[in-house]
Amino acid sequence: MHGRMLAIESSCDETAAAVVERTEAGELAVLSNIVASQHDLHQRYAGVVPEIASRAHLEKILPVIHEALASAKLKLCHVDAVSVGIRPGLIGSLLVGVSAAKAIAWSLSKPFFGIDHVEAHLWSGLLGQSAAEFPALGLVVSGGHTSLFHLDSQMTPTLLGSTIDDAVGEAFDKAAFMLGLPHPGGPHLEQLARGGNPQAHAFPLAQTDALQFSFSGLKTAMLYAVRGVPAGRGKSSHFTRSHRDLPQGAKADLAASFQRAAIASVLRRLREAHARYPCKTLCVGGGVVANQALRHELMVFAVERNIALRMPPQEYCVDNAAMIGGAAWMRIVRGDAGDPLTMPAQPNSALASAPTMRGTR
Ligand code: KG4
Ligand code: ZN
């Protein structure tokens, strides 16, 4: 089974297309991976505005697909199958990519694969890597999802736990907003944290059930640390200072301490999952895996336990279409012929926690 997969992703604020080839030797090669980000459009709202996102997807979807084909030096007629992120996500955004993918698959009479976005993040570390050994644990940490999985030899993910409030990337974004950093704040907060003392503030770790995550308490602790505990009560409650009143060094300390607490919270659940479900491989993915401090902790975790770590390079951490193509190829290899063109886009996924609005306030 070999050929070229055109993959499309439009579930949130990235319009992406990629060509992923499976060679005769069974290797997955990413021939192109184009991502058009809408961050500048959502910047002034400090969060993703669904209507703006879907309109921008409409404008960018065809140019992005053409660019993915052109940079792979291919024409549409060279495509053997089409895949798309079909759930979960903003429904207006999903529909743009899904409609384009279905139209292309139909016009070429090629197989169509509707891929779960969370599952694609989960397998993104396998792109260009040798197959994983099972059983495995999976961790997806992104702006929309924070989930732990157990993976059996059939590569069927079983959700062990997820966040009961914010996703970890969302918490990074909100903490960054509190510090006056641009959206999406995760990478900016990481940058600021480099100059700070991670021990400066002892932020709390959530006391949830062992395999569940929670970041709202950390977020509130961060808010009070930045702006002070609000004075007054009820309607007259107000903050006495803003991030502008803090010297740069104090902001860096807050960023570093927040990052340390958020990562410690993730690692604590991972340790608990490993104690309950010993594994040979750890598959991680999602935008927050782009964070160098988290990558380091994950590497240490895996080395100490003699577990193979499947962690994507940074370009496949944040939303992209190569991971969609990779996940579709894995289905083909398992003998899957594809999905009907009647398959609907869906805002939710059984692999994700309840969807949250990704605003920042
Ligand atoms: O996977 P992704 O692109 O979108 C979702 O599926 O949600 O993840 C985006 C999230 C954002 O919250 C962003 O701030 C966060 O990943 N992120 C980071 C870093 N790079 C991206 N968080 C912390 N440190 C980073 N370096
Ligand atoms: Zn994602």
mmCIF file of C-alpha atoms and ligand atoms in Angstrom:
data_model
loop_
_atom_site.group_PDB
_atom_site.id
_atom_site.type_symbol
_atom_site.label_atom_id
_atom_site.label_comp_id
_atom_site.label_asym_id
_atom_site.label_seq_id
_atom_site.Cartn_x
_atom_site.Cartn_y
_atom_site.Cartn_z
ATOM 1 C CA MET A 1 0.000 0.000 0.000
ATOM 2 C CA HIS A 2 1.689 3.133 -1.166
ATOM 3 C CA GLY A 3 0.668 6.435 -2.701
ATOM 4 C CA ARG A 4 0.057 10.087 -1.984
ATOM 5 C CA MET A 5 -2.471 11.461 0.450
ATOM 6 C CA LEU A 6 -3.752 15.021 0.208
ATOM 7 C CA ALA A 7 -4.582 16.048 3.768
ATOM 8 C CA ILE A 8 -6.570 19.085 4.907
ATOM 9 C CA GLU A 9 -7.072 20.636 8.358
ATOM 10 C CA SER A 10 -9.307 23.606 9.253
ATOM 11 C CA SER A 11 -10.772 22.840 12.690
ATOM 12 C CA CYS A 12 -9.772 26.063 14.456
ATOM 13 C CA ASP A 13 -7.660 29.029 13.331
ATOM 14 C CA GLU A 14 -5.127 27.340 11.047
ATOM 15 C CA THR A 15 -5.897 26.584 7.378
ATOM 16 C CA ALA A 16 -3.582 23.732 6.481
ATOM 17 C CA ALA A 17 -2.914 21.282 3.652
ATOM 18 C CA ALA A 18 -0.200 18.681 3.217
ATOM 19 C CA VAL A 19 0.835 15.832 0.952
ATOM 20 C CA VAL A 20 1.928 12.714 2.837
ATOM 21 C CA GLU A 21 3.379 9.851 0.834
ATOM 22 C CA ARG A 22 3.637 6.232 1.926
ATOM 23 C CA THR A 23 6.561 4.707 0.114
ATOM 24 C CA GLU A 24 6.801 1.112 -1.133
ATOM 25 C CA ALA A 25 9.107 0.487 1.841
ATOM 26 C CA GLY A 26 6.229 1.506 4.131
ATOM 27 C CA GLU A 27 7.725 4.810 5.280
ATOM 28 C CA LEU A 28 5.650 7.958 5.711
ATOM 29 C CA ALA A 29 7.195 11.002 4.049
ATOM 30 C CA VAL A 30 5.765 14.512 4.323
ATOM 31 C CA LEU A 31 6.186 15.976 0.813
ATOM 32 C CA SER A 32 4.683 19.337 1.777
ATOM 33 C CA ASN A 33 3.112 20.892 4.848
ATOM 34 C CA ILE A 34 1.509 24.321 4.392
ATOM 35 C CA VAL A 35 -0.093 26.194 7.294
ATOM 36 C CA ALA A 36 -1.816 29.575 6.903
ATOM 37 C CA SER A 37 -2.321 30.996 10.372
ATOM 38 C CA GLN A 38 -5.054 33.488 11.236
ATOM 39 C CA HIS A 39 -3.423 34.701 14.446
ATOM 40 C CA ASP A 40 -3.226 38.308 13.245
ATOM 41 C CA LEU A 41 -7.004 38.372 12.603
ATOM 42 C CA HIS A 42 -7.864 37.169 16.124
ATOM 43 C CA GLN A 43 -5.161 39.189 17.887
ATOM 44 C CA ARG A 44 -7.348 42.138 18.878
ATOM 45 C CA TYR A 45 -9.975 39.831 20.407
ATOM 46 C CA ALA A 46 -7.338 37.862 22.374
ATOM 47 C CA GLY A 47 -9.033 34.605 21.360
ATOM 48 C CA VAL A 48 -10.429 32.791 18.331
ATOM 49 C CA VAL A 49 -13.662 34.344 16.988
ATOM 50 C CA PRO A 50 -15.552 31.528 15.187
ATOM 51 C CA GLU A 51 -17.166 33.668 12.469
ATOM 52 C CA ILE A 52 -13.884 35.360 11.587
ATOM 53 C CA ALA A 53 -12.154 31.969 11.541
ATOM 54 C CA SER A 54 -14.578 30.330 9.107
ATOM 55 C CA ARG A 55 -14.524 33.325 6.750
ATOM 56 C CA ALA A 56 -10.714 33.296 6.713
ATOM 57 C CA HIS A 57 -10.709 29.539 6.039
ATOM 58 C CA LEU A 58 -12.944 30.142 3.018
ATOM 59 C CA GLU A 59 -10.490 32.678 1.624
ATOM 60 C CA LYS A 60 -7.416 30.551 2.251
ATOM 61 C CA ILE A 61 -8.483 26.968 1.649
ATOM 62 C CA LEU A 62 -7.931 26.795 -2.130
ATOM 63 C CA PRO A 63 -4.634 28.758 -2.194
ATOM 64 C CA VAL A 64 -3.318 26.564 0.636
ATOM 65 C CA ILE A 65 -4.290 23.333 -1.162
ATOM 66 C CA HIS A 66 -2.679 24.585 -4.391
ATOM 67 C CA GLU A 67 0.484 25.535 -2.511
ATOM 68 C CA ALA A 68 0.661 22.114 -0.836
ATOM 69 C CA LEU A 69 0.408 20.393 -4.226
ATOM 70 C CA ALA A 70 2.848 22.811 -5.893
ATOM 71 C CA SER A 71 5.493 22.472 -3.203
ATOM 72 C CA ALA A 72 5.176 18.660 -3.436
ATOM 73 C CA LYS A 73 5.596 19.125 -7.232
ATOM 74 C CA LEU A 74 2.303 17.343 -7.873
ATOM 75 C CA LYS A 75 -0.986 17.951 -9.607
ATOM 76 C CA LEU A 76 -4.396 17.019 -8.244
ATOM 77 C CA CYS A 77 -4.513 14.018 -10.607
ATOM 78 C CA HIS A 78 -1.493 12.511 -8.763
ATOM 79 C CA VAL A 79 -3.419 12.287 -5.483
ATOM 80 C CA ASP A 80 -4.445 8.740 -4.438
ATOM 81 C CA ALA A 81 -6.593 9.573 -1.399
ATOM 82 C CA VAL A 82 -7.941 12.580 0.482
ATOM 83 C CA SER A 83 -8.181 13.070 4.241
ATOM 84 C CA VAL A 84 -9.477 15.855 6.444
ATOM 85 C CA GLY A 85 -9.835 16.705 10.131
ATOM 86 C CA ILE A 86 -13.577 16.099 10.584
ATOM 87 C CA ARG A 87 -13.970 16.479 14.400
ATOM 88 C CA PRO A 88 -13.763 18.067 16.940
ATOM 89 C CA GLY A 89 -13.560 21.808 16.277
ATOM 90 C CA LEU A 90 -15.469 24.960 15.443
ATOM 91 C CA ILE A 91 -18.226 23.718 13.177
ATOM 92 C CA GLY A 92 -18.062 26.638 10.715
ATOM 93 C CA SER A 93 -14.299 26.150 10.388
ATOM 94 C CA LEU A 94 -14.512 22.369 10.047
ATOM 95 C CA LEU A 95 -17.120 22.635 7.298
ATOM 96 C CA VAL A 96 -14.781 24.593 5.023
ATOM 97 C CA GLY A 97 -12.017 21.968 5.032
ATOM 98 C CA VAL A 98 -14.431 19.045 5.043
ATOM 99 C CA SER A 99 -16.404 20.394 2.066
ATOM 100 C CA ALA A 100 -13.206 20.990 0.098
ATOM 101 C CA ALA A 101 -11.864 17.503 0.899
ATOM 102 C CA LYS A 102 -15.129 15.797 -0.032
ATOM 103 C CA ALA A 103 -15.379 17.737 -3.300
ATOM 104 C CA ILE A 104 -11.822 16.770 -4.285
ATOM 105 C CA ALA A 105 -12.288 13.096 -3.316
ATOM 106 C CA TRP A 106 -15.570 12.951 -5.210
ATOM 107 C CA SER A 107 -14.227 14.644 -8.339
ATOM 108 C CA LEU A 108 -11.185 12.311 -8.427
ATOM 109 C CA SER A 109 -13.179 9.213 -7.390
ATOM 110 C CA LYS A 110 -10.586 8.566 -4.679
ATOM 111 C CA PRO A 111 -11.050 7.279 -1.104
ATOM 112 C CA PHE A 112 -12.016 9.820 1.555
ATOM 113 C CA PHE A 113 -10.944 9.706 5.220
ATOM 114 C CA GLY A 114 -12.537 11.823 7.959
ATOM 115 C CA ILE A 115 -9.944 11.989 10.743
ATOM 116 C CA ASP A 116 -10.363 12.811 14.421
ATOM 117 C CA HIS A 117 -8.149 15.839 15.153
ATOM 118 C CA VAL A 118 -7.215 14.623 18.650
ATOM 119 C CA GLU A 119 -6.239 11.205 17.276
ATOM 120 C CA ALA A 120 -4.115 12.920 14.622
ATOM 121 C CA HIS A 121 -2.241 14.850 17.360
ATOM 122 C CA LEU A 122 -1.809 11.569 19.220
ATOM 123 C CA TRP A 123 -0.093 9.850 16.273
ATOM 124 C CA SER A 124 1.841 12.913 15.065
ATOM 125 C CA GLY A 125 5.047 11.645 16.712
ATOM 126 C CA LEU A 126 4.964 8.573 14.464
ATOM 127 C CA LEU A 127 5.427 10.587 11.239
ATOM 128 C CA GLY A 128 8.757 9.486 9.834
ATOM 129 C CA GLN A 129 9.400 7.185 12.827
ATOM 130 C CA SER A 130 9.421 3.418 13.248
ATOM 131 C CA ALA A 131 6.138 1.853 14.386
ATOM 132 C CA ALA A 132 5.277 2.145 18.070
ATOM 133 C CA GLU A 133 5.400 -0.838 20.418
ATOM 134 C CA PHE A 134 2.269 -1.518 22.446
ATOM 135 C CA PRO A 135 0.794 -1.104 24.984
ATOM 136 C CA ALA A 136 1.348 2.631 24.913
ATOM 137 C CA LEU A 137 0.196 5.719 26.757
ATOM 138 C CA GLY A 138 -0.913 8.812 24.865
ATOM 139 C CA LEU A 139 -0.949 12.458 25.897
ATOM 140 C CA VAL A 140 -2.519 15.272 23.864
ATOM 141 C CA VAL A 141 -1.942 18.781 25.203
ATOM 142 C CA SER A 142 -3.191 21.608 23.021
ATOM 143 C CA GLY A 143 -5.247 24.781 23.084
ATOM 144 C CA GLY A 144 -8.497 22.829 22.952
ATOM 145 C CA HIS A 145 -7.624 19.479 24.562
ATOM 146 C CA THR A 146 -5.781 17.924 27.456
ATOM 147 C CA SER A 147 -6.292 14.172 27.414
ATOM 148 C CA LEU A 148 -4.555 10.990 28.506
ATOM 149 C CA PHE A 149 -5.023 7.745 26.583
ATOM 150 C CA HIS A 150 -4.242 4.072 26.885
ATOM 151 C CA LEU A 151 -3.426 2.473 23.529
ATOM 152 C CA ASP A 152 -3.679 -1.258 22.961
ATOM 153 C CA SER A 153 -2.040 -3.244 20.194
ATOM 154 C CA GLN A 154 -4.917 -2.395 17.844
ATOM 155 C CA MET A 155 -3.998 1.290 18.215
ATOM 156 C CA THR A 156 -7.435 1.940 19.654
ATOM 157 C CA PRO A 157 -7.206 4.908 22.021
ATOM 158 C CA THR A 158 -9.119 4.610 25.297
ATOM 159 C CA LEU A 159 -9.612 7.944 27.052
ATOM 160 C CA LEU A 160 -8.246 7.671 30.620
ATOM 161 C CA GLY A 161 -8.791 11.250 31.662
ATOM 162 C CA SER A 162 -9.123 14.792 30.386
ATOM 163 C CA THR A 163 -9.483 18.308 31.695
ATOM 164 C CA ILE A 164 -12.519 19.242 33.734
ATOM 165 C CA ASP A 165 -12.159 22.932 32.825
ATOM 166 C CA ASP A 166 -9.500 24.637 30.679
ATOM 167 C CA ALA A 167 -7.094 22.866 28.345
ATOM 168 C CA VAL A 168 -3.460 23.437 29.278
ATOM 169 C CA GLY A 169 -2.748 25.488 26.114
ATOM 170 C CA GLU A 170 -5.785 27.609 26.867
ATOM 171 C CA ALA A 171 -4.427 28.223 30.380
ATOM 172 C CA PHE A 172 -1.064 29.254 28.850
ATOM 173 C CA ASP A 173 -2.918 31.637 26.528
ATOM 174 C CA LYS A 174 -4.931 33.173 29.360
ATOM 175 C CA ALA A 175 -1.902 33.530 31.624
ATOM 176 C CA ALA A 176 -0.050 35.202 28.738
ATOM 177 C CA PHE A 177 -2.985 37.580 28.235
ATOM 178 C CA MET A 178 -2.808 38.542 31.921
ATOM 179 C CA LEU A 179 0.856 39.439 31.372
ATOM 180 C CA GLY A 180 -0.010 41.603 28.351
ATOM 181 C CA LEU A 181 1.455 39.173 25.791
ATOM 182 C CA PRO A 182 0.050 38.683 22.247
ATOM 183 C CA HIS A 183 -2.321 35.851 21.232
ATOM 184 C CA PRO A 184 -1.795 32.922 21.096
ATOM 185 C CA GLY A 185 0.233 33.422 24.223
ATOM 186 C CA GLY A 186 1.842 30.012 24.833
ATOM 187 C CA PRO A 187 5.051 30.608 22.840
ATOM 188 C CA HIS A 188 5.324 34.211 24.125
ATOM 189 C CA LEU A 189 4.942 33.071 27.721
ATOM 190 C CA GLU A 190 7.633 30.452 27.173
ATOM 191 C CA GLN A 191 9.936 33.127 25.776
ATOM 192 C CA LEU A 192 9.330 35.415 28.770
ATOM 193 C CA ALA A 193 9.769 32.508 31.206
ATOM 194 C CA ARG A 194 13.347 31.958 29.957
ATOM 195 C CA GLY A 195 14.494 35.024 31.902
ATOM 196 C CA GLY A 196 12.516 34.234 35.058
ATOM 197 C CA ASN A 197 12.851 32.242 38.268
ATOM 198 C CA PRO A 198 10.481 29.233 38.181
ATOM 199 C CA GLN A 199 10.614 28.984 41.998
ATOM 200 C CA ALA A 200 9.557 32.604 42.577
ATOM 201 C CA HIS A 201 5.868 31.749 43.077
ATOM 202 C CA ALA A 202 4.505 28.512 44.550
ATOM 203 C CA PHE A 203 1.397 28.130 42.407
ATOM 204 C CA PRO A 204 -1.056 25.404 43.480
ATOM 205 C CA LEU A 205 -1.444 22.017 41.768
ATOM 206 C CA ALA A 206 -5.081 21.001 41.224
ATOM 207 C CA GLN A 207 -6.436 18.276 43.506
ATOM 208 C CA THR A 208 -8.586 16.458 40.948
ATOM 209 C CA ASP A 209 -9.151 12.753 40.488
ATOM 210 C CA ALA A 210 -5.734 11.262 39.677
ATOM 211 C CA LEU A 211 -6.161 11.041 35.893
ATOM 212 C CA GLN A 212 -8.100 14.239 35.373
ATOM 213 C CA PHE A 213 -6.665 17.672 34.745
ATOM 214 C CA SER A 214 -7.757 21.088 35.953
ATOM 215 C CA PHE A 215 -6.169 24.449 35.240
ATOM 216 C CA SER A 216 -8.771 26.972 36.383
ATOM 217 C CA GLY A 217 -7.324 27.211 39.935
ATOM 218 C CA LEU A 218 -3.838 27.828 38.551
ATOM 219 C CA LYS A 219 -5.307 30.464 36.264
ATOM 220 C CA THR A 220 -6.999 32.294 39.145
ATOM 221 C CA ALA A 221 -3.817 32.088 41.236
ATOM 222 C CA MET A 222 -1.932 33.622 38.312
ATOM 223 C CA LEU A 223 -4.542 36.381 37.944
ATOM 224 C CA TYR A 224 -4.242 37.335 41.605
ATOM 225 C CA ALA A 225 -0.452 37.168 41.483
ATOM 226 C CA VAL A 226 -0.408 39.554 38.498
ATOM 227 C CA ARG A 227 -3.177 41.942 39.491
ATOM 228 C CA GLY A 228 -3.460 41.504 43.256
ATOM 229 C CA VAL A 229 -6.415 40.066 45.155
ATOM 230 C CA PRO A 230 -9.471 42.128 44.108
ATOM 231 C CA ALA A 231 -10.520 44.832 46.556
ATOM 232 C CA GLY A 232 -14.179 45.281 47.507
ATOM 233 C CA ARG A 233 -17.042 42.816 47.112
ATOM 234 C CA GLY A 234 -19.672 42.002 44.506
ATOM 235 C CA LYS A 235 -20.199 44.722 41.886
ATOM 236 C CA SER A 236 -17.675 47.037 43.498
ATOM 237 C CA SER A 237 -14.946 44.360 43.338
ATOM 238 C CA HIS A 238 -11.957 45.616 41.349
ATOM 239 C CA PHE A 239 -8.270 45.001 40.785
ATOM 240 C CA THR A 240 -5.849 47.531 42.163
ATOM 241 C CA ARG A 241 -3.078 47.014 39.609
ATOM 242 C CA SER A 242 -2.448 45.698 36.095
ATOM 243 C CA HIS A 243 0.466 43.922 34.448
ATOM 244 C CA ARG A 244 1.752 47.342 33.376
ATOM 245 C CA ASP A 245 2.580 48.075 37.012
ATOM 246 C CA LEU A 246 4.949 45.100 37.216
ATOM 247 C CA PRO A 247 8.652 45.345 36.334
ATOM 248 C CA GLN A 248 9.811 43.049 33.537
ATOM 249 C CA GLY A 249 11.722 40.814 35.970
ATOM 250 C CA ALA A 250 8.573 40.223 38.044
ATOM 251 C CA LYS A 251 6.634 39.290 34.908
ATOM 252 C CA ALA A 252 9.349 36.855 33.876
ATOM 253 C CA ASP A 253 9.232 35.243 37.340
ATOM 254 C CA LEU A 254 5.437 34.891 37.059
ATOM 255 C CA ALA A 255 5.717 33.360 33.578
ATOM 256 C CA ALA A 256 8.415 30.906 34.687
ATOM 257 C CA SER A 257 6.497 29.907 37.840
ATOM 258 C CA PHE A 258 3.249 29.464 35.906
ATOM 259 C CA GLN A 259 4.983 27.330 33.285
ATOM 260 C CA ARG A 260 6.617 25.168 35.955
ATOM 261 C CA ALA A 261 3.254 24.606 37.719
ATOM 262 C CA ALA A 262 1.361 23.835 34.487
ATOM 263 C CA ILE A 263 3.998 21.318 33.377
ATOM 264 C CA ALA A 264 4.205 19.764 36.864
ATOM 265 C CA SER A 265 0.443 19.275 36.756
ATOM 266 C CA VAL A 266 0.656 17.445 33.418
ATOM 267 C CA LEU A 267 3.586 15.283 34.527
ATOM 268 C CA ARG A 268 1.850 14.326 37.761
ATOM 269 C CA ARG A 269 -1.077 12.808 35.796
ATOM 270 C CA LEU A 270 1.325 11.107 33.435
ATOM 271 C CA ARG A 271 3.170 9.465 36.336
ATOM 272 C CA GLU A 272 -0.129 8.257 37.777
ATOM 273 C CA ALA A 273 -1.247 6.877 34.392
ATOM 274 C CA HIS A 274 2.050 5.028 34.005
ATOM 275 C CA ALA A 275 1.733 3.548 37.507
ATOM 276 C CA ARG A 276 -1.690 2.161 36.588
ATOM 277 C CA TYR A 277 -0.963 1.260 32.950
ATOM 278 C CA PRO A 278 2.686 0.295 32.433
ATOM 279 C CA CYS A 279 3.624 0.889 28.811
ATOM 280 C CA LYS A 280 6.397 0.415 26.241
ATOM 281 C CA THR A 281 5.792 3.654 24.344
ATOM 282 C CA LEU A 282 4.598 7.160 25.134
ATOM 283 C CA CYS A 283 2.943 9.036 22.232
ATOM 284 C CA VAL A 284 2.590 12.779 22.779
ATOM 285 C CA GLY A 285 1.224 15.557 20.596
ATOM 286 C CA GLY A 286 -0.543 18.930 20.461
ATOM 287 C CA GLY A 287 0.561 22.559 20.400
ATOM 288 C CA VAL A 288 1.876 22.658 23.965
ATOM 289 C CA VAL A 289 4.413 19.915 23.107
ATOM 290 C CA ALA A 290 6.207 22.715 21.210
ATOM 291 C CA ASN A 291 7.194 24.012 24.679
ATOM 292 C CA GLN A 292 10.886 23.245 25.323
ATOM 293 C CA ALA A 293 10.492 22.865 29.081
ATOM 294 C CA LEU A 294 7.685 20.323 28.619
ATOM 295 C CA ARG A 295 9.679 18.476 25.926
ATOM 296 C CA HIS A 296 12.587 18.192 28.348
ATOM 297 C CA GLU A 297 10.356 16.827 31.141
ATOM 298 C CA LEU A 298 8.775 14.303 28.757
ATOM 299 C CA MET A 299 12.197 13.104 27.633
ATOM 300 C CA VAL A 300 13.368 12.681 31.229
ATOM 301 C CA PHE A 301 10.119 10.856 32.089
ATOM 302 C CA ALA A 302 10.591 8.414 29.206
ATOM 303 C CA VAL A 303 14.319 7.817 29.757
ATOM 304 C CA GLU A 304 13.871 7.174 33.499
ATOM 305 C CA ARG A 305 11.243 4.524 32.782
ATOM 306 C CA ASN A 306 12.891 3.058 29.695
ATOM 307 C CA ILE A 307 9.895 3.976 27.522
ATOM 308 C CA ALA A 308 10.180 4.832 23.815
ATOM 309 C CA LEU A 309 9.026 8.424 23.338
ATOM 310 C CA ARG A 310 7.191 9.345 20.144
ATOM 311 C CA MET A 311 7.247 13.138 20.184
ATOM 312 C CA PRO A 312 6.718 15.191 17.008
ATOM 313 C CA PRO A 313 9.151 17.908 15.936
ATOM 314 C CA GLN A 314 7.774 21.381 16.690
ATOM 315 C CA GLU A 315 6.288 21.894 13.208
ATOM 316 C CA TYR A 316 3.945 18.934 13.756
ATOM 317 C CA CYS A 317 2.931 19.985 17.293
ATOM 318 C CA VAL A 318 0.728 22.974 16.502
ATOM 319 C CA ASP A 319 -2.172 22.354 14.133
ATOM 320 C CA ASN A 320 -1.088 21.065 10.730
ATOM 321 C CA ALA A 321 -2.387 18.779 7.994
ATOM 322 C CA ALA A 322 0.601 16.390 7.842
ATOM 323 C CA MET A 323 -0.646 14.779 11.062
ATOM 324 C CA ILE A 324 -4.089 14.294 9.460
ATOM 325 C CA GLY A 325 -2.478 12.527 6.479
ATOM 326 C CA GLY A 326 -0.346 10.390 8.799
ATOM 327 C CA ALA A 327 -3.392 9.270 10.799
ATOM 328 C CA ALA A 328 -5.262 8.455 7.570
ATOM 329 C CA TRP A 329 -2.363 6.297 6.340
ATOM 330 C CA MET A 330 -2.431 4.379 9.610
ATOM 331 C CA ARG A 331 -6.065 3.544 8.948
ATOM 332 C CA ILE A 332 -5.254 2.372 5.418
ATOM 333 C CA VAL A 333 -2.434 0.168 6.698
ATOM 334 C CA ARG A 334 -4.940 -1.461 9.082
ATOM 335 C CA GLY A 335 -7.122 -2.343 6.075
ATOM 336 C CA ASP A 336 -9.572 0.557 6.293
ATOM 337 C CA ALA A 337 -11.044 1.578 2.892
ATOM 338 C CA GLY A 338 -12.260 5.015 3.969
ATOM 339 C CA ASP A 339 -15.407 6.875 4.972
ATOM 340 C CA PRO A 340 -18.569 7.701 3.033
ATOM 341 C CA LEU A 341 -18.848 11.237 1.657
ATOM 342 C CA THR A 342 -21.972 11.580 3.801
ATOM 343 C CA MET A 343 -19.801 11.556 6.962
ATOM 344 C CA PRO A 344 -20.654 14.751 8.847
ATOM 345 C CA ALA A 345 -18.273 17.274 10.417
ATOM 346 C CA GLN A 346 -18.788 17.247 14.191
ATOM 347 C CA PRO A 347 -17.933 19.809 16.881
ATOM 348 C CA ASN A 348 -17.293 17.091 19.503
ATOM 349 C CA SER A 349 -15.241 13.918 19.748
ATOM 350 C CA ALA A 350 -15.383 10.958 22.078
ATOM 351 C CA LEU A 351 -11.599 11.366 22.420
ATOM 352 C CA ALA A 352 -11.873 14.905 23.759
ATOM 353 C CA SER A 353 -13.303 16.562 26.789
ATOM 354 C CA ALA A 354 -16.355 18.787 26.464
ATOM 355 C CA PRO A 355 -15.568 21.615 24.049
ATOM 356 C CA THR A 356 -14.810 24.962 25.611
ATOM 357 C CA MET A 357 -14.989 28.430 24.122
ATOM 358 C CA ARG A 358 -11.435 29.455 23.490
ATOM 359 C CA GLY A 359 -11.752 33.111 24.413
ATOM 360 C CA THR A 360 -9.347 34.478 26.973
ATOM 361 C CA ARG A 361 -11.379 36.368 29.510
HETATM 362 O O1 KG4 B 1 -2.584 21.975 18.704
HETATM 363 P P1 KG4 B 1 -2.872 23.412 18.603
HETATM 364 O O2 KG4 B 1 -2.255 24.175 17.458
HETATM 365 O O3 KG4 B 1 -4.403 23.701 18.535
HETATM 366 C C1 KG4 B 1 -5.385 22.936 19.163
HETATM 367 O O4 KG4 B 1 -5.666 21.802 18.725
HETATM 368 O O5 KG4 B 1 -5.896 23.461 20.187
HETATM 369 O O6 KG4 B 1 -2.418 24.069 19.991
HETATM 370 C C2 KG4 B 1 -2.393 25.462 20.144
HETATM 371 C C3 KG4 B 1 -2.041 25.745 21.586
HETATM 372 C C4 KG4 B 1 -2.215 27.223 21.963
HETATM 373 O O7 KG4 B 1 -2.908 27.288 23.188
HETATM 374 C C5 KG4 B 1 -0.777 27.685 22.094
HETATM 375 O O8 KG4 B 1 -0.601 28.760 22.987
HETATM 376 C C6 KG4 B 1 -0.106 26.445 22.603
HETATM 377 O O9 KG4 B 1 -0.675 25.396 21.852
HETATM 378 N N1 KG4 B 1 1.341 26.511 22.384
HETATM 379 C C7 KG4 B 1 2.246 26.574 23.395
HETATM 380 C C8 KG4 B 1 3.509 26.700 22.775
HETATM 381 N N2 KG4 B 1 3.331 26.697 21.419
HETATM 382 C C9 KG4 B 1 1.993 26.578 21.206
HETATM 383 N N3 KG4 B 1 2.090 26.539 24.722
HETATM 384 C C10 KG4 B 1 3.193 26.631 25.485
HETATM 385 N N4 KG4 B 1 4.443 26.763 24.968
HETATM 386 C C11 KG4 B 1 4.645 26.809 23.628
HETATM 387 N N5 KG4 B 1 5.863 26.936 23.128
HETATM 388 ZN ZN ZN B 2 -4.904 20.804 17.460
#
